[in-house]
Tab-separated table of C-alpha atoms and ligand atoms in Angstrom:
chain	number	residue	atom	x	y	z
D	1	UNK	CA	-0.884	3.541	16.746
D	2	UNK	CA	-3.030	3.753	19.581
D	3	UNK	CA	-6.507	1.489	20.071
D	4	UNK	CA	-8.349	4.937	18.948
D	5	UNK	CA	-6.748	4.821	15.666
D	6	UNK	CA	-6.691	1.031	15.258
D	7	UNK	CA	-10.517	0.830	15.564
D	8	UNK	CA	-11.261	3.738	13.076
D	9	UNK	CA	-8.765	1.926	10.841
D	10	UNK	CA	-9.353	-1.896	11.408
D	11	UNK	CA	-13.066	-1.939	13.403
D	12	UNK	CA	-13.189	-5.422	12.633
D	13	UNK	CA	-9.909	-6.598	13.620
D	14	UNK	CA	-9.622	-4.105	16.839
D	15	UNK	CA	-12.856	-5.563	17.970
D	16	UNK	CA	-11.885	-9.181	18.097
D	17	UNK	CA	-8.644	-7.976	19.825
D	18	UNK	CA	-9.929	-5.703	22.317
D	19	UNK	CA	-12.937	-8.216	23.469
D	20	UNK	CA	-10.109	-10.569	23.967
D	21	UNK	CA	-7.800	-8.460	25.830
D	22	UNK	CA	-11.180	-6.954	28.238
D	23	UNK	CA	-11.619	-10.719	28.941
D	24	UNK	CA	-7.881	-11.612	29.207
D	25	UNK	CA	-8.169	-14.511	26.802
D	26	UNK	CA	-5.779	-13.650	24.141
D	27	UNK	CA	-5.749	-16.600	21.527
D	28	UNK	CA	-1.804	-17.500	21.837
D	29	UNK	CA	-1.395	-17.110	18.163
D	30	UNK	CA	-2.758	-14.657	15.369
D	31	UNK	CA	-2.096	-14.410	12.016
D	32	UNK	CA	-2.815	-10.505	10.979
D	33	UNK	CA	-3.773	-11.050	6.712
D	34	UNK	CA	-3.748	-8.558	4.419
D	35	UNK	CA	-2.528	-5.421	1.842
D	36	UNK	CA	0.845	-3.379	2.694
D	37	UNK	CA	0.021	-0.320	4.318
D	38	UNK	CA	-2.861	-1.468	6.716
D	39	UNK	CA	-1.835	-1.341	9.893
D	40	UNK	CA	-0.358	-5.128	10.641
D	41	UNK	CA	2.870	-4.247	12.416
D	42	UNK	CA	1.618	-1.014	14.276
D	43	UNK	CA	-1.225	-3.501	15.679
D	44	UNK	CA	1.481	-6.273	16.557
D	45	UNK	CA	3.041	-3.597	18.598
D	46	UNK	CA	-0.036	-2.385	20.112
D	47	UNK	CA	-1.109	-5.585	20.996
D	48	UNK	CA	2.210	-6.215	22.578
D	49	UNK	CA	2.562	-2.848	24.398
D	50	UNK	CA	-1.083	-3.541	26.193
D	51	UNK	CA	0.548	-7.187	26.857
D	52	UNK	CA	3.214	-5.202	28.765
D	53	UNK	CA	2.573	-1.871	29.796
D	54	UNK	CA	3.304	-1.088	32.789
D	55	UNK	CA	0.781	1.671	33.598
D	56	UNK	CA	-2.137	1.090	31.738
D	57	UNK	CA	-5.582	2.632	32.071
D	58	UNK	CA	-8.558	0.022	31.024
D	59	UNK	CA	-6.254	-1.971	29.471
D	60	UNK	CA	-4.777	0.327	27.090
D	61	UNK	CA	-1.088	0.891	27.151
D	62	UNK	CA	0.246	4.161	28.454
D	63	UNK	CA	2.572	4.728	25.232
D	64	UNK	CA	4.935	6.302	27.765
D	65	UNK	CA	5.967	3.863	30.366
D	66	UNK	CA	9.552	2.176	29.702
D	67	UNK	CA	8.185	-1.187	28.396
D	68	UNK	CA	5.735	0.910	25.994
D	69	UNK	CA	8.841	2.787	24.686
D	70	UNK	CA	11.307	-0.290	24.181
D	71	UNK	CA	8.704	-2.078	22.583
D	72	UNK	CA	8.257	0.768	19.926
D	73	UNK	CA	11.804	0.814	19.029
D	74	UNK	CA	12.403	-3.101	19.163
D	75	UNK	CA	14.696	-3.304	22.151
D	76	UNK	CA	11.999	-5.553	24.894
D	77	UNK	CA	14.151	-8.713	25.905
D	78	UNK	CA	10.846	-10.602	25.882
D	79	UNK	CA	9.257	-8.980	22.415
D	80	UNK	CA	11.349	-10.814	19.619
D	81	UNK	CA	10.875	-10.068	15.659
D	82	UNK	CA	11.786	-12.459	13.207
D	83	UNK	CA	11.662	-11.318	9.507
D	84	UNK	CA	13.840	-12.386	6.209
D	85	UNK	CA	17.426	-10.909	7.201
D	86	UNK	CA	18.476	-8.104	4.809
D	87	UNK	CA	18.600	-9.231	1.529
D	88	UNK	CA	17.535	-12.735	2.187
D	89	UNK	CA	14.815	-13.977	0.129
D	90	UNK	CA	13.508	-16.295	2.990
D	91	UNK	CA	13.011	-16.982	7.088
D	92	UNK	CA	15.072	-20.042	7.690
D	93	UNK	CA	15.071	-22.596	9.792
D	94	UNK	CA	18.282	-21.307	11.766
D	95	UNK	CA	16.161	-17.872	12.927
D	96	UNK	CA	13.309	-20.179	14.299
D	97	UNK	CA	15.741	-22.264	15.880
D	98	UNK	CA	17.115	-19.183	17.672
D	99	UNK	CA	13.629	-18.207	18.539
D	100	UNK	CA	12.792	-21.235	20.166
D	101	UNK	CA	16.156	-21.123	22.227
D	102	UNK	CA	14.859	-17.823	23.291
D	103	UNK	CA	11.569	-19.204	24.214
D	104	UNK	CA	12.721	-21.899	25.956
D	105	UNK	CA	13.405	-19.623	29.212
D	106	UNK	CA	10.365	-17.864	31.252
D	107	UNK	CA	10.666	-14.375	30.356
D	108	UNK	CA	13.195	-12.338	31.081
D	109	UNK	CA	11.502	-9.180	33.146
D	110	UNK	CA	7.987	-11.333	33.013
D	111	UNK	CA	6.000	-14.218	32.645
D	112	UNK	CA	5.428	-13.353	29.574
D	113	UNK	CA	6.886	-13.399	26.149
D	114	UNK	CA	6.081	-12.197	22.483
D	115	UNK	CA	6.983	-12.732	19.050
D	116	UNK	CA	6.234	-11.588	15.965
D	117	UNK	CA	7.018	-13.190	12.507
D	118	UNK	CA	6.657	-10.193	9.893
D	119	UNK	CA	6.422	-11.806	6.193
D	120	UNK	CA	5.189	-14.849	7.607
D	121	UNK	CA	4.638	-16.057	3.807
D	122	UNK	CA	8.525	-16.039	4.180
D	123	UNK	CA	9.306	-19.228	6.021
D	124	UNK	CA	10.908	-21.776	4.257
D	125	UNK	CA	8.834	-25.223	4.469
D	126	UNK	CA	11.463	-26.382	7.097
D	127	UNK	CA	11.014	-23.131	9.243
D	128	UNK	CA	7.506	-23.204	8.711
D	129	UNK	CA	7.705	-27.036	10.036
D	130	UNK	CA	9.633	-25.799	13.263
D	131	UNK	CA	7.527	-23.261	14.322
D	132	UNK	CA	4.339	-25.404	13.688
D	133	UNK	CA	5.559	-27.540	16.952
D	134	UNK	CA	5.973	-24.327	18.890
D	135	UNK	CA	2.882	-22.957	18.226
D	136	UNK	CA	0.449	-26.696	18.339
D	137	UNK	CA	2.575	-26.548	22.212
D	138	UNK	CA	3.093	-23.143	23.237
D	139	UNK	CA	5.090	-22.434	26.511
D	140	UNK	CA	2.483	-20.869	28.934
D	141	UNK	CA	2.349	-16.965	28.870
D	142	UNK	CA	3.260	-17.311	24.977
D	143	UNK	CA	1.641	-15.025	22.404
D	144	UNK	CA	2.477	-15.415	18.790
D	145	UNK	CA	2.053	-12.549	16.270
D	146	UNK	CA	2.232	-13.383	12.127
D	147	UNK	CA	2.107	-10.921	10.009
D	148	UNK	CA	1.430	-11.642	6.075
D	149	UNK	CA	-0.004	-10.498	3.243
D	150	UNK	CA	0.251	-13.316	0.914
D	151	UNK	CA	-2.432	-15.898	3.327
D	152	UNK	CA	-1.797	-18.493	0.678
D	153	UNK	CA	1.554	-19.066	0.687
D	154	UNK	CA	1.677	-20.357	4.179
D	155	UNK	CA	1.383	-23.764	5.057
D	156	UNK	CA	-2.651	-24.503	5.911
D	157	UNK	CA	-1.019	-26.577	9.330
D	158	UNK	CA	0.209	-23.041	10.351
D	159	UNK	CA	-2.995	-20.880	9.484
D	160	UNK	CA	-5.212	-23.569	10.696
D	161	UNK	CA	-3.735	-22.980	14.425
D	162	UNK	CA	-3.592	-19.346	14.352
D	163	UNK	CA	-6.736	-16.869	14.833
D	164	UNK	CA	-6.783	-15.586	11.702
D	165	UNK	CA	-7.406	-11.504	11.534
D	166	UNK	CA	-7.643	-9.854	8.204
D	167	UNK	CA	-6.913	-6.251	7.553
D	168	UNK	CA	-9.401	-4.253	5.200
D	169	UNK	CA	-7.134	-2.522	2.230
D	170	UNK	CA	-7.046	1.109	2.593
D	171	UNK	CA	-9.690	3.556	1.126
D	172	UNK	CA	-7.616	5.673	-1.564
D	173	UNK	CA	-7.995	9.143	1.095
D	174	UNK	CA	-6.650	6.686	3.665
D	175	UNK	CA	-4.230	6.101	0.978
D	176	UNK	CA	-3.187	9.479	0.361
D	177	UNK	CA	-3.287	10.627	3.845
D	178	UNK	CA	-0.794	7.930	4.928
D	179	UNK	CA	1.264	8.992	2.342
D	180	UNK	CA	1.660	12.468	2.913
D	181	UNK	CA	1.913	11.489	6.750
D	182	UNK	CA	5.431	10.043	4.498
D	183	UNK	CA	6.041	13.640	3.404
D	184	UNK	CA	5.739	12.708	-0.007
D	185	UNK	CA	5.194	15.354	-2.428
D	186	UNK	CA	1.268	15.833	-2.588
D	187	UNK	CA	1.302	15.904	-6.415
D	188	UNK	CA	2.844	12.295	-6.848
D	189	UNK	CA	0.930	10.935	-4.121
D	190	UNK	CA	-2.471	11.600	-5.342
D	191	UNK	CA	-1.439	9.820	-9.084
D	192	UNK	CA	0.924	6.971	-7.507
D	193	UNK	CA	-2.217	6.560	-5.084
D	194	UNK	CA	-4.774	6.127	-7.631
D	195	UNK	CA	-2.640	3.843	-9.684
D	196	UNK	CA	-1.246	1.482	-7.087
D	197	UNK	CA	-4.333	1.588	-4.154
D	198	UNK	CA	-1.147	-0.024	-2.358
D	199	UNK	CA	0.559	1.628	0.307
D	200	UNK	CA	4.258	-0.289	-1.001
D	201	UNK	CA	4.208	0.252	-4.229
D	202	UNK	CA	2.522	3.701	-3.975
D	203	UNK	CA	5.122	4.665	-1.710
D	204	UNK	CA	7.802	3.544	-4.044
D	205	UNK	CA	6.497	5.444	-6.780
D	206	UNK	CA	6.283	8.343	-5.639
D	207	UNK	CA	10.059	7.957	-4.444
D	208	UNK	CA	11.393	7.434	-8.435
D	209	UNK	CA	13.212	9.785	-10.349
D	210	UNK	CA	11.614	8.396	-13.488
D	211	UNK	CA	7.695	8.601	-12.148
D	212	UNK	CA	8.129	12.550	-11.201
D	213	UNK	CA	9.617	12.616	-14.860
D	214	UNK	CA	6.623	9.864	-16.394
D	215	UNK	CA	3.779	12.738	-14.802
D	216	UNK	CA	5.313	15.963	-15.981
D	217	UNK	CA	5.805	14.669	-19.541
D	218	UNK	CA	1.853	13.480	-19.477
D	219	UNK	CA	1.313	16.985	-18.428
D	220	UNK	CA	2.964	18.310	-21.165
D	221	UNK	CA	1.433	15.653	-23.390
D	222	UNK	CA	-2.262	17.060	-22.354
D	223	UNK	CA	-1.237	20.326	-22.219
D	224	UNK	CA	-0.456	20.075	-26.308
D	225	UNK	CA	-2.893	18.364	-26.838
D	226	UNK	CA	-5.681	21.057	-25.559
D	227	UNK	CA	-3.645	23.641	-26.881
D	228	UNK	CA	-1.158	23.015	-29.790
D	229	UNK	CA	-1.863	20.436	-31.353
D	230	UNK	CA	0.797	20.273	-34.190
D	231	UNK	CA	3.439	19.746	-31.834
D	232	UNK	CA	1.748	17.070	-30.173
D	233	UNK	CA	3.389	14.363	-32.486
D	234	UNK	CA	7.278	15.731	-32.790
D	235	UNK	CA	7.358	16.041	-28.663
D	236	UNK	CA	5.488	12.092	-28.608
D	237	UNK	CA	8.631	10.954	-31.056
D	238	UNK	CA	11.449	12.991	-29.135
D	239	UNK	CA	10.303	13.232	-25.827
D	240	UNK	CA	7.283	11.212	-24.390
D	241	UNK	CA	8.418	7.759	-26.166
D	242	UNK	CA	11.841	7.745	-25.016
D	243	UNK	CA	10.680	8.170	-21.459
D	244	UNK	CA	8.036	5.071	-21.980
D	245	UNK	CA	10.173	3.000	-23.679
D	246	UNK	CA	8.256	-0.309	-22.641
D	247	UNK	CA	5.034	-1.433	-22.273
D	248	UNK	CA	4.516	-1.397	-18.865
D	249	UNK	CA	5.905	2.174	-18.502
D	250	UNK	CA	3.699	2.877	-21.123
D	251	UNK	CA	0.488	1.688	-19.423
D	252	UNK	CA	1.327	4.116	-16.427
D	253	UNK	CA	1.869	6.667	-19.040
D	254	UNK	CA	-1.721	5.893	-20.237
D	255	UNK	CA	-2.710	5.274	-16.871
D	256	UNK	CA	-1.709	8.535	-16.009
D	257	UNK	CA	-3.239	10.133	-18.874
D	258	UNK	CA	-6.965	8.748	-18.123
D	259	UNK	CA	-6.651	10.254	-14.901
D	260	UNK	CA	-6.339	13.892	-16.378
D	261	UNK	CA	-9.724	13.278	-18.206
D	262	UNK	CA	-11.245	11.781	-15.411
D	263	UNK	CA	-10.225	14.920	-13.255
D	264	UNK	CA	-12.215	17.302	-15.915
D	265	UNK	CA	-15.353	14.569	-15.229
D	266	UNK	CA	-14.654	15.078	-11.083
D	267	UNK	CA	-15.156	18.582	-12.093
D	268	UNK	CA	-17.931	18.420	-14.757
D	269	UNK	CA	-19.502	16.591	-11.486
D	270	UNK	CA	-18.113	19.440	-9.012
D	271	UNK	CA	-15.633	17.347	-7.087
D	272	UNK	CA	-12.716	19.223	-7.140
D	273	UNK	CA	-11.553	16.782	-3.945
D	274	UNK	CA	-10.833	13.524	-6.164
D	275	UNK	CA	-8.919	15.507	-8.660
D	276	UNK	CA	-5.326	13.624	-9.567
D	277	UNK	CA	-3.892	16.510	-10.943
D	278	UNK	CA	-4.446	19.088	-8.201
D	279	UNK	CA	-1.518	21.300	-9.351
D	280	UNK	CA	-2.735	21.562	-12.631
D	281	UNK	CA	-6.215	23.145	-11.877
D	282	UNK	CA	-5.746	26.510	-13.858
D	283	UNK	CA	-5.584	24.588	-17.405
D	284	UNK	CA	-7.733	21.711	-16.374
D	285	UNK	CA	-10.714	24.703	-15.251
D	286	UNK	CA	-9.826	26.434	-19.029
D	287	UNK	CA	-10.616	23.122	-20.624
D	288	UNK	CA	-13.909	22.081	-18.400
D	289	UNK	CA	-15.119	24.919	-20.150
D	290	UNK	CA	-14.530	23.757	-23.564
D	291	UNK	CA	-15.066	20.393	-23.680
D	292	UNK	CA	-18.324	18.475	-22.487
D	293	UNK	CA	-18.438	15.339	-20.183
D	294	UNK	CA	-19.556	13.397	-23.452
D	295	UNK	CA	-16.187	14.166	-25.467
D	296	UNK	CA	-14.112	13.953	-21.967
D	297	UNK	CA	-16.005	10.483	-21.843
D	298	UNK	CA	-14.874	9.584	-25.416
D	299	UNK	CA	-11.448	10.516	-24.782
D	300	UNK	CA	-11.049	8.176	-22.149
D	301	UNK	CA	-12.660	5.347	-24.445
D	302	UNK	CA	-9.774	6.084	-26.836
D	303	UNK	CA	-6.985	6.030	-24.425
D	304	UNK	CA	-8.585	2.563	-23.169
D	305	UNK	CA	-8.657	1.361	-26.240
D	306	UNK	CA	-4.809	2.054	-26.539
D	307	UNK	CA	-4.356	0.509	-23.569
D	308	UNK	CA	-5.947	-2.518	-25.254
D	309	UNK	CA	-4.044	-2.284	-28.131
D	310	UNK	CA	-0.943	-2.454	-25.886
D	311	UNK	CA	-1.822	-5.494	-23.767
D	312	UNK	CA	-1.854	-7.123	-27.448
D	313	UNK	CA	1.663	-6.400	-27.756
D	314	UNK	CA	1.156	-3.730	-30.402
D	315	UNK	CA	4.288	-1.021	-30.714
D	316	UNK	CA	4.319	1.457	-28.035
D	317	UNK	CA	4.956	4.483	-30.393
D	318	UNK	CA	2.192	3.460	-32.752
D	319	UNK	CA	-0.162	2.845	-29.943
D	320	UNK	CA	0.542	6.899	-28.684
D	321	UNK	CA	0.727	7.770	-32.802
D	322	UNK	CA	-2.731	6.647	-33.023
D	323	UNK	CA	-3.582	7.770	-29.964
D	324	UNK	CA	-2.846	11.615	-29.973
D	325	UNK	CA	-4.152	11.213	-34.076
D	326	UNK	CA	-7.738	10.119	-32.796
D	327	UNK	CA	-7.614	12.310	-29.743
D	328	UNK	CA	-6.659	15.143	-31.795
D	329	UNK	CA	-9.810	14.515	-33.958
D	330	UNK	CA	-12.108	14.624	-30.859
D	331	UNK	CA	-10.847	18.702	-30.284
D	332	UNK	CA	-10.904	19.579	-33.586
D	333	UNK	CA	-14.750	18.350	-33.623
D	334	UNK	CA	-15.482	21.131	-31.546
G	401	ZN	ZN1	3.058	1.737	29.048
């Protein structure tokens, strides 16, 4: 992340940094608020690497020098993280006790010194309680960094003394171009993507077994359904329901189904760019020619309405029985 790519990304939050760092009156603690995926941690490292860079040029950090580099693999003696150990559930008291210690002494190489709490939201109420002292008195040549993006789980004594940044979520291209940036595979990025609009649990998604398995079976699902529509109901009772065998699967599954309809409306409206179900375009182009935007429209009332039927705790297999019956009905009105 450089401030280039922090602007375009965050223009609100870059400006507010970068007028403070032109005038050299960084607050000494910020509180960067907001979705996974937006850029909180690469800006606490940016902010930190123009804090200590040692050849910078207008106040931008070189990315290059050795305090630039350390700081971008975690090894500064004066940059410390604190974040929930692995598998801990919580910051506790003990870890801002050791930061404290730390920040007791001037700076090792410099007057200055840095940390960063990442899942702020973390801190147990005593932690939270410690660290409030440190940061109502910081040592001079202090600069806090907390990172969160649940605002409202900290304490309101710890927000209150913090400038408080917030991160704008991520458009879903943003989305998807972070993503792929992953080197996930393009065709479960664009569906996790449009299902999550979270970086996390996009990224997750896209990562399971069982979601690569959830898509191909919709495809197949659609793909009967245009095309062969007697089989339609054996594959839902041997194949698709197994695979969705609870509700929430199921609601991806539906989920993921509304998207394919909503890909032959992109293209009734000529953007090919938003379609889901990019890999598919051959039978998707075969059906835009068959079916107007009026019965697409209709068929994505129905799955809705399934969808509906679900959140009222009606049986998964009846809800797709129903389903793939009424949808059915819509082709055969052709
Ligand atoms: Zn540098």
């Amino acid at each position: 992340m450089d401030w280039q790519k922090l602007t375009k990304q965050q223009q609100t939050a870059a400006r507010v940094l970068r007028h403070a760092i032109d005038r050299h009156a960084l607050a000494h603690a910020y509180l960067f608020e907001g979705p996974s995926g937006t850029g909180k941690r690469e800006a606490a490292i940016l902010v930190t690497q123009t804090v200590f860079c040692q050849s910078p040029e207008n106040e931008r950090p070189c990315m290059t020098c050795r305090n630039c580099r350390r700081i971008a693999s975690g090894n500064h003696p004066d940059v410390v993280w604190i974040a929930p150990e692995e598998g801990a559930a919580s910051i506790k008291k003990e870890q801002i006790a050791y930061l404290m210690k730390e920040f007791a002494y001037r700076g090792v190489e410099s007057s200055r010194k840095v940390f960063i709490i990442d899942q702020a939201e973390k801190l147990t109420a005593q932690a939270e309680n410690s660290l409030l002292k440190f940061i109502e008195e910081p040592h001079p040549g202090t600069l806090a960094l907390l990172i969160t993006e649940h605002i409202h789980q900290l304490l309101d004594t710890i927000v209150s003394r913090c400038q408080i940044l917030s991160f704008a979520p991520l458009s879903d291209q943003e989305l998807r171009e972070r993503l792929k940036q992953d080197g996930l595979p393009n065709a479960l990025l664009k569906a996790s993507a449009a299902l999550t609009h979270d970086y996390e649990s996009a990224a997750q998604l896209c990562k399971m077994e069982w979601f690569a398995e959830a898509r191909s079976l919709v495809i197949q699902l659609m793909k009967r359904l245009f095309k062969s529509f007697s089989s339609v109901l054996p594959f839902i009772y041997e194949k698709f329901s197994p695979n969705f065998d609870d509700n929430q699967k199921l609601t991806v599954g539906l989920d993921l189904m509304l998207f394919w309809y909503r890909d032959l409306l992109s293209l009734h409206l000529g953007r090919q760019s938003e379609v889901v179900y990019e890999d598919q375009m051959d039978i998707l182009k075969e059906q835009l020619l068959l079916w107007s935007s009026e019965q697409t429209i209709q068929a994505m009332s129905l799955v809705m309405d399934a969808r509906r039927q679900l959140d009222a705790h009606v049986n998964g297999v009846s809800v797709m029985e129903r389903l793939a019956i009424k949808l059915g009905g819509n082709i055969n009105e052709l």
